Coordinates of C-alpha atoms in Angstrom, one line a residue:
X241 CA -57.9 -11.5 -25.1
X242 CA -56.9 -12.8 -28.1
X243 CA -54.0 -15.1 -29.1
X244 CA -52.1 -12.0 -31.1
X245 CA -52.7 -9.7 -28.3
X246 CA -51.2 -11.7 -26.0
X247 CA -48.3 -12.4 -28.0
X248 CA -47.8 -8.9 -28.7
X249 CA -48.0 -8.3 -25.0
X250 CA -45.1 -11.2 -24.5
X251 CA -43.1 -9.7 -27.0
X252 CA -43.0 -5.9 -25.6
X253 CA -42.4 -7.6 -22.1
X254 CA -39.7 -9.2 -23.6
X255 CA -37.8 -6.3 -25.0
X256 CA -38.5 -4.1 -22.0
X257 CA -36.6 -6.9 -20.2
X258 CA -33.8 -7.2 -22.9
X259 CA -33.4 -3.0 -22.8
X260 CA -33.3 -3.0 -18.6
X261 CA -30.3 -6.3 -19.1
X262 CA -29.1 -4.1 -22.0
X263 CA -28.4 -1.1 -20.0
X264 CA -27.3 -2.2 -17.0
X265 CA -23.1 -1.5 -17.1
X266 CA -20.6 -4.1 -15.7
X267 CA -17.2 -2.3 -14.6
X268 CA -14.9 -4.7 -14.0
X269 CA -12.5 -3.6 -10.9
X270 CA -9.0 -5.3 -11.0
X271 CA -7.7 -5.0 -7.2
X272 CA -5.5 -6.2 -4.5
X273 CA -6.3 -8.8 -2.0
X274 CA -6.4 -6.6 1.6
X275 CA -8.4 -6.4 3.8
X276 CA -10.1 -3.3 3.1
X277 CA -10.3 -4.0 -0.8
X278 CA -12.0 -7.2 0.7
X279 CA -14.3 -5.5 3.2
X280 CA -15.4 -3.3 0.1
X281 CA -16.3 -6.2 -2.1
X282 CA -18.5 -7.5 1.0
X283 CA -20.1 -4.0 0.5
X284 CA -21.2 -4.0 -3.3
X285 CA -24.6 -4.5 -2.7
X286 CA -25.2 -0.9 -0.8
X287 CA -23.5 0.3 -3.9
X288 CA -25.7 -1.7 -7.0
X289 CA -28.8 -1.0 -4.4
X290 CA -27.9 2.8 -4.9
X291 CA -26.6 2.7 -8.7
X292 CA -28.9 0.2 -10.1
X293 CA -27.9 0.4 -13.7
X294 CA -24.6 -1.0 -12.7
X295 CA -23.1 -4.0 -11.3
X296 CA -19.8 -4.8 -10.1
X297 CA -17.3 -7.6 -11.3
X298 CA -14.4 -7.5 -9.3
X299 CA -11.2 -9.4 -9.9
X300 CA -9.0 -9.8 -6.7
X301 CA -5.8 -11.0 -6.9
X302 CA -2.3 -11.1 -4.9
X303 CA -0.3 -7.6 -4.6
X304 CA 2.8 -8.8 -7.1
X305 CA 0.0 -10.6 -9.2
X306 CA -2.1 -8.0 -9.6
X307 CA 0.6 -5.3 -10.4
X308 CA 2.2 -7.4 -13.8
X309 CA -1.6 -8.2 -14.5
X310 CA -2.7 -3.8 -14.8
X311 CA 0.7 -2.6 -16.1
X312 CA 0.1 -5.2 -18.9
X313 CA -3.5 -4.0 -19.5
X314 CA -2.9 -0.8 -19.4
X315 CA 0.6 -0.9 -21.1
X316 CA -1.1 -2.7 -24.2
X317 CA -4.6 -1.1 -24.2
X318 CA -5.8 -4.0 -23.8
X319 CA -9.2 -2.5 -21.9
X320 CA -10.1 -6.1 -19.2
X321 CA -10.1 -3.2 -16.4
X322 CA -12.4 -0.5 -15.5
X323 CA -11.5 0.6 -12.4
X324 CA -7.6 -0.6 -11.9
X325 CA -6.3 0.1 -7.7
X326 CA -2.8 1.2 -8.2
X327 CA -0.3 3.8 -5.9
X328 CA 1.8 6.5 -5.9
X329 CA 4.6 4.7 -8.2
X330 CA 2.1 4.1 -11.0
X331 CA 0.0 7.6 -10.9
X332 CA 2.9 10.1 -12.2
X333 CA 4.3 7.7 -14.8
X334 CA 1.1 6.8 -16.5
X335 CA -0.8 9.8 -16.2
X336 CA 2.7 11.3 -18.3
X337 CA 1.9 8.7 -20.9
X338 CA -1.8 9.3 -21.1
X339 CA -3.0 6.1 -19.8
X340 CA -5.0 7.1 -17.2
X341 CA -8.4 9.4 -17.0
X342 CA -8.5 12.4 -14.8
X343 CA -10.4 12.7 -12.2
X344 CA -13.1 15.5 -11.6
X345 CA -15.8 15.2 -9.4
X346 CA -18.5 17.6 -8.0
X347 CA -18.7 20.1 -4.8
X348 CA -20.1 17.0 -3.0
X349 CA -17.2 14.8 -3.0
X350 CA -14.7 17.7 -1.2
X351 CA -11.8 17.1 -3.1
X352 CA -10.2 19.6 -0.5
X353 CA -10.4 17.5 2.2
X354 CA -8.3 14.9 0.6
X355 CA -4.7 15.4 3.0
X356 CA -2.4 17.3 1.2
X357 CA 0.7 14.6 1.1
X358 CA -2.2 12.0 -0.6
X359 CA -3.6 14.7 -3.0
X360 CA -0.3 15.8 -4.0
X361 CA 0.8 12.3 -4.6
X362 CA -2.3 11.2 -7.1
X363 CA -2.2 14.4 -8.7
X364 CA 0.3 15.1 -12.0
X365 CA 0.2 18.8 -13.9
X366 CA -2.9 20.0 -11.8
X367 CA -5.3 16.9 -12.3
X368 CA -6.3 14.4 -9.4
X369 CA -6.0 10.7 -11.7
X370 CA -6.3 8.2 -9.0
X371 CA -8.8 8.8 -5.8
X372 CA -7.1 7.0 -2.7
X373 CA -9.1 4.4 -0.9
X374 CA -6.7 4.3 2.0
X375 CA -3.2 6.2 2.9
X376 CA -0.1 5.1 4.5
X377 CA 3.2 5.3 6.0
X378 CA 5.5 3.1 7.9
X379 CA 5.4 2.6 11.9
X380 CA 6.6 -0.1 14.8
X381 CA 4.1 -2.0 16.3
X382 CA 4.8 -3.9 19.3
X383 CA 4.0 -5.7 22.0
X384 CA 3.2 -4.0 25.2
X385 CA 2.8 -7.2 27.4
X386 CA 6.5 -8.9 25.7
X387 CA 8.4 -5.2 26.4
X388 CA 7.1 -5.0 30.1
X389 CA 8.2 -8.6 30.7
X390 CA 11.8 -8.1 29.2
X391 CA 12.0 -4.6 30.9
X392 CA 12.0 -2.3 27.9
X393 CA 10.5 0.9 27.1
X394 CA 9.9 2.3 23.5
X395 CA 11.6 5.1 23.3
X396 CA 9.9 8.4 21.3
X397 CA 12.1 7.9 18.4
X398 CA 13.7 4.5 18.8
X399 CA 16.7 4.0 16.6
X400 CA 17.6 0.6 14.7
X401 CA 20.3 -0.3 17.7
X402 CA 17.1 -0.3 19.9
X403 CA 15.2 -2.8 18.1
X404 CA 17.7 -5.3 17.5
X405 CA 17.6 -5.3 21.1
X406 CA 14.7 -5.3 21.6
X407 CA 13.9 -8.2 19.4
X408 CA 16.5 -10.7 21.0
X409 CA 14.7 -9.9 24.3
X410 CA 11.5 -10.3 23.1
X411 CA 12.2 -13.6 21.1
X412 CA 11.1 -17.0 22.6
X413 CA 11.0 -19.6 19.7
X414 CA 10.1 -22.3 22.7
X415 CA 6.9 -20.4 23.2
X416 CA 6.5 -19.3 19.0
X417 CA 7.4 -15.9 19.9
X418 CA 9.5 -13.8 17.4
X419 CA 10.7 -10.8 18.3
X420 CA 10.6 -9.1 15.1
X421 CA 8.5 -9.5 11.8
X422 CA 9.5 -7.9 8.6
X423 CA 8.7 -8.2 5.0
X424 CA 10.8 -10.4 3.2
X425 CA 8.6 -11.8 0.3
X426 CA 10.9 -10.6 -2.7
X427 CA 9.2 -8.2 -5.1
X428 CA 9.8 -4.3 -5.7
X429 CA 6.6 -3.3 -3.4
X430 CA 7.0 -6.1 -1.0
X431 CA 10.6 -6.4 0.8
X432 CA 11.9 -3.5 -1.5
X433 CA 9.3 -1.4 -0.2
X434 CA 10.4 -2.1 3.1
X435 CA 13.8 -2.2 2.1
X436 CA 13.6 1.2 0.4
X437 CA 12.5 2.7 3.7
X438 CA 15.1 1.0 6.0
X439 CA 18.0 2.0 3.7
X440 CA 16.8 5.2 3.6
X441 CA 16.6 5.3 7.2
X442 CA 20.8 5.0 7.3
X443 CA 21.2 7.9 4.9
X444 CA 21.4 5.6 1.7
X445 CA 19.3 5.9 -1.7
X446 CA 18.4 3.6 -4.7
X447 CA 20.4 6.0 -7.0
X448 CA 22.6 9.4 -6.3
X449 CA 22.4 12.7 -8.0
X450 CA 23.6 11.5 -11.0
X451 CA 21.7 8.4 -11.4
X452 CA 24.6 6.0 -10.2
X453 CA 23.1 2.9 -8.4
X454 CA 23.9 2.5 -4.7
X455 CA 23.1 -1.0 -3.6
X456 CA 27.4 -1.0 -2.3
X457 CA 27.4 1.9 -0.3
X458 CA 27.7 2.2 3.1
X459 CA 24.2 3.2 3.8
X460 CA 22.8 -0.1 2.1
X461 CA 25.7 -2.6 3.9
X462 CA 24.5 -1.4 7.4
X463 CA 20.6 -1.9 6.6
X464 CA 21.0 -5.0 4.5
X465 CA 23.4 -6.7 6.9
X466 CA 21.0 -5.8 9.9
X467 CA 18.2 -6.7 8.1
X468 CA 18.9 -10.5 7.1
X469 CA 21.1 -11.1 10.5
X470 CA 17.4 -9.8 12.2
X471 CA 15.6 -11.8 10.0
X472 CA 17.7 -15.0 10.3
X473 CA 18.4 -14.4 14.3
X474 CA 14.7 -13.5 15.6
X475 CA 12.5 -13.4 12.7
X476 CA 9.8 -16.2 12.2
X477 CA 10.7 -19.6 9.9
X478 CA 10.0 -18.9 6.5
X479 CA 10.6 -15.2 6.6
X480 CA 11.9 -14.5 3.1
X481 CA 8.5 -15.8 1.7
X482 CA 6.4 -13.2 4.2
X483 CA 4.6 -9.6 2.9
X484 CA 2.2 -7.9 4.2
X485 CA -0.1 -10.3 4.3
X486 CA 1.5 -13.0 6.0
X487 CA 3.1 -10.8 8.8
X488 CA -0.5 -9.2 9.5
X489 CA -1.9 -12.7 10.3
X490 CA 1.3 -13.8 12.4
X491 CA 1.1 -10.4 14.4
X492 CA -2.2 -11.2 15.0
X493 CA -1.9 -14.9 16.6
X494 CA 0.2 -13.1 19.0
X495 CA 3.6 -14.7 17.0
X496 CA 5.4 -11.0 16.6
X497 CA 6.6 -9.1 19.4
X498 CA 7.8 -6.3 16.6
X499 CA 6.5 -5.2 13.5
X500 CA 7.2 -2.3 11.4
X501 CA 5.4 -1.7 8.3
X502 CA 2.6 0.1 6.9
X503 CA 0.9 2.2 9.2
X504 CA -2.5 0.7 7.5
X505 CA -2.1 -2.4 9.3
X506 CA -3.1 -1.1 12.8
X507 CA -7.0 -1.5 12.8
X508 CA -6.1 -5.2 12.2
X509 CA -4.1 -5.9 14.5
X510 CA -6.0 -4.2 17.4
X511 CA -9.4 -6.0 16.3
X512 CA -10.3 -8.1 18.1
X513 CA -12.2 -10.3 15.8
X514 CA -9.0 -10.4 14.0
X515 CA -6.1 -10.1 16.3
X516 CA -5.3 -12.7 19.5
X517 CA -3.5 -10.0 20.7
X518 CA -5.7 -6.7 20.3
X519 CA -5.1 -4.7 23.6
X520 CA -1.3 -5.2 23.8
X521 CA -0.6 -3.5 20.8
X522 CA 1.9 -0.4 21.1
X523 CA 2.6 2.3 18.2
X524 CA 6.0 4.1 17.5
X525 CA 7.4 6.1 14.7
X526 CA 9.6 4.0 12.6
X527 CA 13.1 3.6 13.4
X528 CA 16.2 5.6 12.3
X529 CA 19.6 3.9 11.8
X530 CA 21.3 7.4 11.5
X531 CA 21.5 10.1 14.3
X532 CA 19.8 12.7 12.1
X533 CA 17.5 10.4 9.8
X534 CA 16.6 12.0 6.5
X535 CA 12.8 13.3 6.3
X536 CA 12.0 12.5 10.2
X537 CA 12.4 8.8 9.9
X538 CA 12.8 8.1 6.1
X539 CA 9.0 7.6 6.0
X540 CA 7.4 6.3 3.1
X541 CA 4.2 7.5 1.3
X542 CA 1.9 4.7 -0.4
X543 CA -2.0 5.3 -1.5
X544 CA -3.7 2.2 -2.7
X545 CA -5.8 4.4 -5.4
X546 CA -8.8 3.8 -7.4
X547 CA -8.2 5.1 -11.4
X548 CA -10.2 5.0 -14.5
X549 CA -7.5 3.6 -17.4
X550 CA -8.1 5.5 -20.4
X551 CA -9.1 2.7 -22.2
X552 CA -12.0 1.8 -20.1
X553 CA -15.4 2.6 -22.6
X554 CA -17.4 2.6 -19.2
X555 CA -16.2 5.7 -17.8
X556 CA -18.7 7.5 -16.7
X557 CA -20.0 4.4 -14.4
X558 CA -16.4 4.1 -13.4
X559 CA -15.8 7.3 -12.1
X560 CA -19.8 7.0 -10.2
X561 CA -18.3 4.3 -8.3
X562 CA -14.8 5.8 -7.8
X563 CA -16.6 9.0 -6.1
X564 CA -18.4 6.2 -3.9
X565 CA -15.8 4.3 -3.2
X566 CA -13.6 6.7 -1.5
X567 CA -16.1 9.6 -0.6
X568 CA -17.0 10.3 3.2
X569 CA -20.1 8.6 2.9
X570 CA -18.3 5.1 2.6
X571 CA -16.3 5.8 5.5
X572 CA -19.7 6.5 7.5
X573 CA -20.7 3.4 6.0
X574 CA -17.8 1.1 7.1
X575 CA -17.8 2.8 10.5
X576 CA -21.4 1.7 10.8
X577 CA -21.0 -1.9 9.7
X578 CA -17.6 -2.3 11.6
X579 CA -16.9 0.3 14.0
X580 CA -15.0 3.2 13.3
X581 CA -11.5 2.2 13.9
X582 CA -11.9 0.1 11.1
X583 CA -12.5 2.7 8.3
X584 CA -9.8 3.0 5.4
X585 CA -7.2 5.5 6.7
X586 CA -5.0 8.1 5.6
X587 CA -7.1 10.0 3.0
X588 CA -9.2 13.1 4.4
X589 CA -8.6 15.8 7.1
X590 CA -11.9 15.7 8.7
X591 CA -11.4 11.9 9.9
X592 CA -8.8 12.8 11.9
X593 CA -10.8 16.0 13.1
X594 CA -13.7 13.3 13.8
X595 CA -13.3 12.7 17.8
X596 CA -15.3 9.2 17.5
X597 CA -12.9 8.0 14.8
X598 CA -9.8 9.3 17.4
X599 CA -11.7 8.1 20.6
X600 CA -11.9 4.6 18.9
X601 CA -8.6 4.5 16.7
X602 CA -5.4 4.6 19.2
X603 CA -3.1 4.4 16.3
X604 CA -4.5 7.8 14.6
X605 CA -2.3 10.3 16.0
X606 CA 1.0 8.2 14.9
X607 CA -1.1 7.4 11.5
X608 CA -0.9 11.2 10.9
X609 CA 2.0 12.3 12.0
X610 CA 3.7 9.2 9.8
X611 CA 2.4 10.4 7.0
X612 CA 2.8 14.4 7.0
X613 CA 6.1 13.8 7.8
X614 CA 6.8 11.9 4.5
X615 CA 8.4 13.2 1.7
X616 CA 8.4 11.3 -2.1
X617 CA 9.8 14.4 -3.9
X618 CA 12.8 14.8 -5.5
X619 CA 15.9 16.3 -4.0
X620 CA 19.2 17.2 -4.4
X621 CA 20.9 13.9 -3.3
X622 CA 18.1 11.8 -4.9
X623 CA 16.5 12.6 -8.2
X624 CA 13.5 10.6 -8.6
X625 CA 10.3 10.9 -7.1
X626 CA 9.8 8.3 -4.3
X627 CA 11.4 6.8 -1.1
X628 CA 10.5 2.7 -0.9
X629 CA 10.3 3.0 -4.8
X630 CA 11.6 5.2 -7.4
X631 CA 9.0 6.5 -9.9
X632 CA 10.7 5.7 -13.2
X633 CA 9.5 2.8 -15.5
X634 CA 12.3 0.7 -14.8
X635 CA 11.9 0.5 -11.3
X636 CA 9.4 -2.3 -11.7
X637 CA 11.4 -5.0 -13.4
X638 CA 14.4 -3.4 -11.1
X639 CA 12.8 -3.8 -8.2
X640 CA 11.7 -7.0 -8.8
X641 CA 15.0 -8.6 -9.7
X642 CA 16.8 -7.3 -6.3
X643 CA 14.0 -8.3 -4.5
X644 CA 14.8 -11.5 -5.6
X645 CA 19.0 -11.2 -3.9
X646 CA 17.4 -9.6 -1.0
X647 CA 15.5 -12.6 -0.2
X648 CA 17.9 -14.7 -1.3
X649 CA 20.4 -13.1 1.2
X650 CA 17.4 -13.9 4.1
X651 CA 17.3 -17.5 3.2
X652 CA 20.8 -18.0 3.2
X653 CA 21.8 -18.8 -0.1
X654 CA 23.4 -15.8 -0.9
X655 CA 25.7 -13.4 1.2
X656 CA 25.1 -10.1 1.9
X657 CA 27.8 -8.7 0.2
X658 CA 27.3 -11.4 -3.2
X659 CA 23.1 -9.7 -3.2
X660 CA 24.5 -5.8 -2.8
X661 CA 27.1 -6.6 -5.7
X662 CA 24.5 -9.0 -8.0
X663 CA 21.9 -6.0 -7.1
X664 CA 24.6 -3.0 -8.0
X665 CA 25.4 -5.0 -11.3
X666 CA 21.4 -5.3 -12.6
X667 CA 20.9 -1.9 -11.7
X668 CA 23.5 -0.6 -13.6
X669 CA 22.7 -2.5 -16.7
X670 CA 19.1 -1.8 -16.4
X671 CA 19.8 2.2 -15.9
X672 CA 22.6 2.2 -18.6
X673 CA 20.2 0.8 -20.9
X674 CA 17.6 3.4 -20.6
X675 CA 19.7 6.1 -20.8
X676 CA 19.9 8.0 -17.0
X677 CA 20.5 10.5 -17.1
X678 CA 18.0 11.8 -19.1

C-alpha cells in the first residue's frame, strides 16, 4: 500500500468520524432537582443506548433557581434550553404567547391515557404543550407508630382543629420529634404553594371576582395565624428556610410526625432505602379548615412537565426524548430498576388500573382520588386559573415577594397581621399596575 493510499484512507476515516461527531444532537434539558428528575438523569444511558444520534446535557438546579433561570430563557429567546420541565402555572401563559411547541406524538404514545385533570392542565386551545413526567396533589402523611402512642386516630377527612392537635401530641423536641412539617422556604411555588392550598382550605382566595387582593380577609387570618403559631409551636428549627426538599429528608429520619404536601412525596417516604421510617407511614386527604371545604379539600393540581420552547432549533430530538421520557415504557423501566412503587406518579389511567403498581404502592388510591378531586379552573368567586398559584404573569414576582412576609411571619420578625397587610399592599400595587381587571 502506498504512502497516498494510506493517507487517503486516513483522511476518509477522518471525515466519517467528523460526520458521525457532526450529527450526533446535544439537547440540553434545564430541570429541577427531585428525586425523580434525578432518578431520570441516572437513566440517560438506556435512552442515548436507544437514540444514538443524541446525547443528553442536563442542567439540574434548585426549584426557585431553576424557575427565574427558564422564564428568563424563554422570556428573551435566548435558546440555552431544549427541553425546559415546567407546571401547570407556566403551560397556559406561555403557550398564549407562543413560546412554547406543541406537542403531537404518534398512536404509540396513547395520549388518551394521560388522566384527564393532567391532560386538561398541559393542554391550551386543543394542543398538549408540555407532557407530565409526574402528577400531584396535596395529602397528610403521618405517623402511625407516633398516633397510636398519643391515642389518636386519623379521621377520613380530618379538619385543621385535628391536626393542631394532633401535632402538640405528637411533638417531643427531647427525642427530635416534631409533630408537624410544612413548607416554609419563601418563594411563590414553595410556602405559597402550600399556602395557596391551606388558605383555600378556609374558604379564602388570592384575589375575588373582581380582581381585589385578599391577603386581609378572614379566610387568610385563620390560615396564616395557624400556620406560623404551628410552625413556631411544633414545627422543626429552622422551619421558614424548609421546601419540599428539606421536609422529605426530615420525614424520612423519622423527625416528622405530620406532613402534608405533595402527594408525590409518598414513594420516598415509604422507601426504605430512603426513609428510617418506611412502614409507619399513614395517608389521609388533606385537611379542611372550613365545615364544607371548597373543591373536596381545596386540593391543588401541579404537573412537573417536560416542553419543547419554541426557540429550541433541536426539536425534533427534543420531542424523541419527551415521548421517552414520559411514555409507559419508562415507567416499566423505573419499575424494573426500582420497584414499582417508585415510578413517577399521577400521569396515566392504566397505572392505577396496573394491580402490581397498587399491590406495591399503598399511597395510590389517596394519590388518585387527590387529584380527580382537584379543580384549577376558574370560577365565579375566583377568576383565574389555579388554586396554590394563580396563572397570570404577575403571579411570579407576586408570589415571590409574599413568600418573603410569610416566612418572615414564621421566623418571627414580622407579625401576622404586619405580613397579611405588607402582602395586601404589594399585591395591590402589582395588580393595579397591570391593569386587573382586564
Amino acid at each position: 500500500m502506498t504512502f497516498r493510499t494510506m493517507l487517503a484512507g486516513a483522511v476518509s476515516l477522518l471525515a466519517f468520524a467528523t460526520t458521525s461527531v457532526q450529527a450526533q444532537t446535544t439537547l440540553t434539558i434545564g430541570t429541577v432537582n427531585n428525586s425523580d428528575m434525578i432518578r431520570m438523569q441516572g437513566l440517560t444511558d438506556e435512552f442515548e443506548k436507544a437514540h444514538s444520534d443524541v446525547k443528553l446535557n442536563w442542567v439540574t438546579l434548585e426549584e426557585n433557581i431553576l424557575r427565574q433561570r427558564v422564564t428568563t430563557d424563554i422570556a428573551t429567546k435566548g435558546g440555552q434550553f431544549d427541553v425546559m420541565t415546567i407546571g401547570t402555572y407556566e403551560v397556559p401563559i406561555w403557550a398564549k404567547n407562543e413560546w412554547l411547541a406543541p406537542l403531537e406524538f404518534d398512536a404509540a404514545y396513547e395520549v388518551d391515557d394521560l388522566l384527564p385533570p393532567m391532560r386538561n392542565a398541559l393542554t391550551v386551545d386543543g394542543k398538549l404543550y408540555a407532557a407530565p413526567f409526574y402528577g400531584e396533589s396535596v395529602m397528610t402523611l403521618y405517623r402511625k407508630d407516633l398516633f397510636e402512642k398519643a391515642g389518636l386516630e386519623m379521621p377520613e377527612k380530618p379538619t385543621w382543629d385535628f391536626i393542631a392537635e394532633a401535632a402538640e401530641k405528637t411533638t417531643d423536641k427531647d427525642a427530635g420529634i416534631y409533630g408537624i412539617c410544612l413548607r416554609g422556604k419563601p418563594g411563590w411555588g414553595e410556602n405559597m404553594g402550600f399556602l395557596g392550598y391551606m388558605s383555600r382550605s378556609f374558604g379564602a382566595n388570592y384575589f375575588d371576582a373582581d380582581w381585589k387582593p385578599q391577603f386581609e380577609s378572614e379566610g387568610w387570618k385563620q390560615a396564616i395565624s395557624l400556620y406560623v403559631d404551628l410552625m413556631q409551636k411544633y414545627g422543626p428549627p429552622g422551619a421558614a428556610s424548609n421546601g419540599f426538599n428539606e421536609n422529605l429528608s426530615l420525614f424520612g429520619q423519622g423527625k416528622c410526625g405530620m406532613w402534608i404536601d405533595a402527594t408525590v412525596a409518598a414513594s420516598f417516604v415509604t422507601d426504605t432505602k430512603q426513609s428510617q421510617v418506611a412502614d409507619q407511614v399513614g395517608f389521609a386527604p388533606a385537611p379542611c379548615g372550613v365545615e364544607n371545604c371548597p373543591n373536596e379539600g381545596a386540593n391543588w393540581l401541579w404537573a412537573w412537565s417536560l416542553a419543547i420552547p419554541e426557540s429550541s432549533q433541536k426539536k425534533d430530538a427534543a420531542k424523541q426524548f419527551i415521548a421517552w421520557a414520559t411514555s409507559k415504557e419508562y415507567t416499566e423501566l423505573v419499575a424494573a430498576n426500582e420497584g414499582w412503587a417508585n415510578v413517577p406518579p399521577g400521569t396515566r389511567t392504566s397505572l392505577y388500573e396496573n394491580e402490581e403498581y397498587l399491590n406495591a404502592a399503598p399511597f395510590a388510591e389517596q394519590t388518585l382520588k387527590a387529584i380527580n378531586n382537584a379543580d384549577p379552573s376558574a370560577s365565579d368567586d375566583k377568576p383565574y386559573i389555579g388554586l396554590q398559584f394563580a396563572a397570570i404573569p404577575e403571579w411570579q414576582g407576586l408570589g415571590a415577594a409574599v413568600g418573603q412576609q410569610m416566612a418572615a411571619a414564621v421566623s418571627g420578625n414580622m407579625s401576622v397581621d404586619d405580613a397579611l397587610a405588607a402582602a395586601q399592599s404589594q399585591a395591590e400595587r402589582e395588580i393595579s399596575r397591570a391593569g386587573y381587571p382586564k
